[in-house]
Amino acid sequence: MIKLFKKSSRYQQTFSNRKIEGFSLFSSSAQFDSINQYFGDIYSFCDYHGFPGYGIPMHPHEHFTVISMIVEGRMHFQDQLGHDLIASRGDVYWFHAGKGYLHSVHNEGPGKCRFISIWLRQTLNKDEVSFHYQPGVFKELKDGTVKKLYPLAEEDCLSENEPVLHYGKVDSEKVVIACSPSSVGLLYIIKGSLLTNDLELNEGDHIRYEKIKSLELIPQEESEFVVVQMSNR
C-alpha cells in the first residue's frame, strides 16, 4: 500500500522573527491533527528554510534521536557538550537527546540555509546523550546513487529495530529501492520530479508505504530525495 501526500498537505511553521520557516509532514501542538501525529518511528519530519540572520538559541530535547541534513547553505551548530562547528551542503549530524540535551543553530552564510530535520523515538538506552557529525556525506552524489546516512555504526542504534535513512540522487538513471513486506517507509522529494509505482512526485511531496517489495524511481528531471525505512511493529 502506498499513500501520496502532496506538498500542499504540509503544515507550515512560522517563527516570531520571520527569518525561518518550516514545512512539517506531521501535525504539532500549534496545528494539531490527531490522525497525523507520527508514522512508524518518525515523530517529526520538517523541511526548514532559514534566511540570513536567523537563529534558534539554546533549547532542550529529551528522549529523541534528531537527524539533520544540510541541503543548502551553511549552519553554525553548538551544543552543551562543547561541539562548535559550521555544517554545509552534504553534511549530516545527529544527536541522541536522552535524559536532556541543549543545542542551538544559526545561519552562517549570506544566503538561505535549508535543512531537513527528522525526529526518531529513542527506545533503548533512553538516558544516553551523544552527538555525531559526518561531513560531506551526500555533497556530490553521482546519478543513480542512494547513500546510507543513518545509522553508520552499531553504536548509533538506540531503538530495538533502528530505522534506516538514505539520501538519493537521480537524473537519468532509474533506481530500484528494495523494501521488506514487513516494513514501512517514507520517501520525501527534496528537489526535482520523479515517478514511482505509477505516482508522480514533485518537490515537497512524499509517500508513506507498507507491505511492498520495492520502489521504482524514474526521474523526470534531476531529483534528490530522502527515504526512511522502519520495522512495522
Short mmCIF file of C-alpha atoms in Angstrom, two decimals:
data_model
loop_
_atom_site.label_atom_id
_atom_site.label_comp_id
_atom_site.label_asym_id
_atom_site.label_seq_id
_atom_site.Cartn_x
_atom_site.Cartn_y
_atom_site.Cartn_z
CA MET A 1 0.00 0.00 0.00
CA ILE A 2 1.27 3.46 -0.94
CA LYS A 3 -0.31 6.75 0.10
CA LEU A 4 0.61 10.02 -1.62
CA PHE A 5 0.80 13.32 0.27
CA LYS A 6 1.14 16.44 -1.89
CA LYS A 7 3.26 19.45 -0.99
CA SER A 8 0.14 21.41 -0.04
CA SER A 9 -0.64 18.94 2.79
CA ARG A 10 2.42 20.03 4.79
CA TYR A 11 1.97 22.13 7.94
CA GLN A 12 3.70 25.48 7.57
CA GLN A 13 5.50 26.72 10.66
CA THR A 14 6.50 30.35 11.11
CA PHE A 15 8.52 31.86 13.90
CA SER A 16 8.37 35.22 15.61
CA ASN A 17 11.47 36.65 13.93
CA ARG A 18 10.14 35.61 10.49
CA LYS A 19 13.66 34.59 9.43
CA ILE A 20 12.97 30.86 9.37
CA GLU A 21 10.02 28.82 8.18
CA GLY A 22 9.40 25.11 8.31
CA PHE A 23 7.23 22.70 6.36
CA SER A 24 6.28 19.74 8.53
CA LEU A 25 4.85 16.40 7.38
CA PHE A 26 3.22 15.84 10.77
CA SER A 27 0.97 17.95 12.95
CA SER A 28 2.24 19.67 16.11
CA SER A 29 0.65 21.42 19.07
CA ALA A 30 0.07 24.57 17.03
CA GLN A 31 -1.64 22.65 14.19
CA PHE A 32 -2.92 19.53 15.91
CA ASP A 33 -4.37 16.68 13.86
CA SER A 34 -4.99 13.51 15.86
CA ILE A 35 -4.68 11.24 12.80
CA ASN A 36 -1.34 12.68 11.60
CA GLN A 37 0.96 12.86 14.62
CA TYR A 38 3.62 10.32 13.61
CA PHE A 39 4.41 7.45 11.26
CA GLY A 40 6.31 4.41 12.46
CA ASP A 41 9.27 5.69 14.48
CA ILE A 42 9.13 9.18 12.91
CA TYR A 43 7.64 11.78 15.23
CA SER A 44 8.76 14.83 13.27
CA PHE A 45 9.93 15.44 9.70
CA CYS A 46 10.44 19.09 8.79
CA ASP A 47 11.94 20.90 5.80
CA TYR A 48 13.40 24.15 7.23
CA HIS A 49 14.35 27.28 5.29
CA GLY A 50 16.46 29.66 7.36
CA PHE A 51 17.17 33.08 5.90
CA PRO A 52 20.21 35.33 6.57
CA GLY A 53 20.26 36.38 10.21
CA TYR A 54 18.05 33.58 11.52
CA GLY A 55 18.94 31.76 14.67
CA ILE A 56 17.43 29.35 17.17
CA PRO A 57 19.06 29.83 20.59
CA MET A 58 19.92 27.04 23.01
CA HIS A 59 16.85 24.87 23.55
CA PRO A 60 16.23 21.41 25.07
CA HIS A 61 15.29 17.98 23.71
CA GLU A 62 14.61 14.70 25.53
CA HIS A 63 14.29 11.03 24.52
CA PHE A 64 14.53 11.54 20.76
CA THR A 65 17.19 10.96 18.12
CA VAL A 66 17.29 14.03 15.86
CA ILE A 67 18.96 13.75 12.43
CA SER A 68 19.68 16.88 10.37
CA MET A 69 20.86 17.07 6.75
CA ILE A 70 22.16 20.34 5.27
CA VAL A 71 20.68 20.64 1.77
CA GLU A 72 21.75 24.23 1.02
CA GLY A 73 23.83 26.94 2.68
CA ARG A 74 25.75 26.86 5.97
CA MET A 75 24.71 26.35 9.58
CA HIS A 76 26.55 27.20 12.80
CA PHE A 77 25.86 24.46 15.37
CA GLN A 78 26.69 24.50 19.09
CA ASP A 79 25.68 22.23 21.97
CA GLN A 80 26.08 21.66 25.70
CA LEU A 81 28.80 19.05 25.09
CA GLY A 82 31.13 21.69 23.65
CA HIS A 83 30.65 20.95 19.95
CA ASP A 84 31.01 24.08 17.82
CA LEU A 85 31.01 23.59 14.05
CA ILE A 86 29.97 25.00 10.69
CA ALA A 87 27.89 22.47 8.73
CA SER A 88 27.33 22.94 4.98
CA ARG A 89 25.77 21.25 1.95
CA GLY A 90 26.11 17.46 2.19
CA ASP A 91 26.82 17.33 5.93
CA VAL A 92 24.79 15.15 8.31
CA TYR A 93 24.70 15.30 12.08
CA TRP A 94 22.54 13.61 14.68
CA PHE A 95 22.21 13.53 18.42
CA HIS A 96 20.60 11.23 20.94
CA ALA A 97 18.84 13.59 23.33
CA GLY A 98 18.43 11.02 26.11
CA LYS A 99 17.79 12.49 29.53
CA GLY A 100 18.35 16.03 28.26
CA TYR A 101 20.29 17.81 25.52
CA LEU A 102 20.72 21.50 24.62
CA HIS A 103 21.78 22.91 21.25
CA SER A 104 21.50 25.99 19.04
CA VAL A 105 21.63 26.64 15.27
CA HIS A 106 22.28 29.84 13.29
CA ASN A 107 22.57 30.69 9.60
CA GLU A 108 26.27 31.26 8.99
CA GLY A 109 26.06 32.25 5.33
CA PRO A 110 24.85 35.19 3.21
CA GLY A 111 22.06 33.14 1.63
CA LYS A 112 19.35 30.71 2.63
CA CYS A 113 20.18 27.67 4.73
CA ARG A 114 17.89 24.72 4.01
CA PHE A 115 18.00 21.63 6.18
CA ILE A 116 15.88 18.54 6.78
CA SER A 117 15.28 17.57 10.41
CA ILE A 118 13.92 14.13 11.36
CA TRP A 119 13.00 13.08 14.90
CA LEU A 120 13.02 9.36 15.75
CA ARG A 121 11.92 7.87 19.03
CA GLN A 122 14.75 6.66 21.24
CA THR A 123 13.59 3.36 22.75
CA LEU A 124 16.88 1.86 24.01
CA ASN A 125 19.38 3.49 26.40
CA LYS A 126 16.88 6.27 26.91
CA ASP A 127 19.23 8.30 29.10
CA GLU A 128 22.16 8.29 26.66
CA VAL A 129 23.23 11.69 25.34
CA SER A 130 25.64 11.84 22.39
CA PHE A 131 26.44 13.79 19.21
CA HIS A 132 27.70 12.54 15.83
CA TYR A 133 28.85 14.51 12.75
CA GLN A 134 29.58 13.27 9.21
CA PRO A 135 30.78 15.99 6.78
CA GLY A 136 30.18 15.85 3.04
CA VAL A 137 28.30 12.53 3.01
CA PHE A 138 25.99 13.50 0.12
CA LYS A 139 27.66 16.67 -1.17
CA GLU A 140 28.45 15.28 -4.63
CA LEU A 141 26.42 12.18 -5.41
CA LYS A 142 26.57 10.59 -8.84
CA ASP A 143 23.42 9.96 -10.86
CA GLY A 144 21.60 6.88 -9.61
CA THR A 145 23.29 6.88 -6.18
CA VAL A 146 21.42 6.07 -2.96
CA LYS A 147 23.65 6.75 0.07
CA LYS A 148 23.04 5.40 3.55
CA LEU A 149 23.21 8.25 6.08
CA TYR A 150 21.98 6.63 9.28
CA PRO A 151 22.88 4.53 11.18
CA LEU A 152 26.54 4.36 10.16
CA ALA A 153 27.68 2.18 13.07
CA GLU A 154 26.19 -0.23 15.56
CA GLU A 155 26.66 2.21 18.43
CA ASP A 156 24.31 4.67 16.68
CA CYS A 157 21.39 2.31 17.21
CA LEU A 158 19.23 3.28 20.16
CA SER A 159 15.98 1.65 19.04
CA GLU A 160 15.03 -2.02 19.06
CA ASN A 161 14.77 -2.05 15.26
CA GLU A 162 16.63 1.07 14.20
CA PRO A 163 15.15 2.99 11.23
CA VAL A 164 17.47 3.29 8.23
CA LEU A 165 17.81 6.60 6.38
CA HIS A 166 19.09 7.02 2.81
CA TYR A 167 19.69 10.08 0.62
CA GLY A 168 19.47 9.64 -3.14
CA LYS A 169 20.07 11.46 -6.40
CA VAL A 170 18.63 10.52 -9.79
CA ASP A 171 18.93 12.30 -13.12
CA SER A 172 18.71 9.82 -15.96
CA GLU A 173 19.26 6.51 -14.18
CA LYS A 174 16.30 4.56 -12.82
CA VAL A 175 16.73 3.42 -9.20
CA VAL A 176 15.02 0.48 -7.50
CA ILE A 177 14.87 0.51 -3.70
CA ALA A 178 14.28 -2.86 -2.09
CA CYS A 179 11.64 -2.94 0.63
CA SER A 180 10.54 -5.61 3.07
CA PRO A 181 6.88 -6.67 3.18
CA SER A 182 7.17 -6.43 6.97
CA SER A 183 8.49 -2.85 6.94
CA VAL A 184 7.03 0.62 6.48
CA GLY A 185 8.68 3.64 4.93
CA LEU A 186 8.53 7.27 3.91
CA LEU A 187 10.01 8.89 0.78
CA TYR A 188 10.30 12.70 0.56
CA ILE A 189 11.22 14.68 -2.56
CA ILE A 190 13.79 17.38 -1.77
CA LYS A 191 14.11 18.67 -5.34
CA GLY A 192 13.02 17.74 -8.82
CA SER A 193 10.34 15.35 -10.05
CA LEU A 194 10.12 11.58 -10.39
CA LEU A 195 7.68 8.74 -10.95
CA THR A 196 7.34 5.85 -8.55
CA ASN A 197 4.88 2.97 -8.79
CA ASP A 198 2.66 4.96 -11.19
CA LEU A 199 2.65 8.07 -8.98
CA GLU A 200 4.17 11.45 -9.90
CA LEU A 201 6.09 13.16 -7.08
CA ASN A 202 7.41 16.71 -7.14
CA GLU A 203 9.46 18.77 -4.69
CA GLY A 204 7.78 18.78 -1.28
CA ASP A 205 5.61 15.72 -1.99
CA HIS A 206 6.04 12.48 -0.06
CA ILE A 207 4.68 8.96 0.10
CA ARG A 208 4.18 6.60 3.04
CA TYR A 209 4.23 2.91 2.22
CA GLU A 210 3.90 -0.53 3.75
CA LYS A 211 3.78 -4.17 2.60
CA ILE A 212 5.54 -3.58 -0.71
CA LYS A 213 8.57 -5.34 -2.20
CA SER A 214 10.25 -2.39 -3.90
CA LEU A 215 10.05 1.23 -5.05
CA GLU A 216 11.00 2.01 -8.65
CA LEU A 217 12.13 5.63 -9.01
CA ILE A 218 12.12 7.07 -12.55
CA PRO A 219 13.45 10.65 -12.76
CA GLN A 220 11.65 13.27 -14.85
CA GLU A 221 14.50 15.70 -14.16
CA GLU A 222 17.45 15.87 -11.77
CA SER A 223 15.99 14.91 -8.39
CA GLU A 224 17.07 14.38 -4.80
CA PHE A 225 15.14 12.50 -2.13
CA VAL A 226 15.24 11.02 1.37
CA VAL A 227 13.96 7.54 2.27
CA VAL A 228 13.35 6.30 5.83
CA GLN A 229 12.64 2.59 6.23
CA MET A 230 11.36 1.18 9.54
CA SER A 231 10.22 -2.06 11.09
CA ASN A 232 6.43 -2.39 11.17
CA ARG A 233 5.86 -3.03 14.88
#
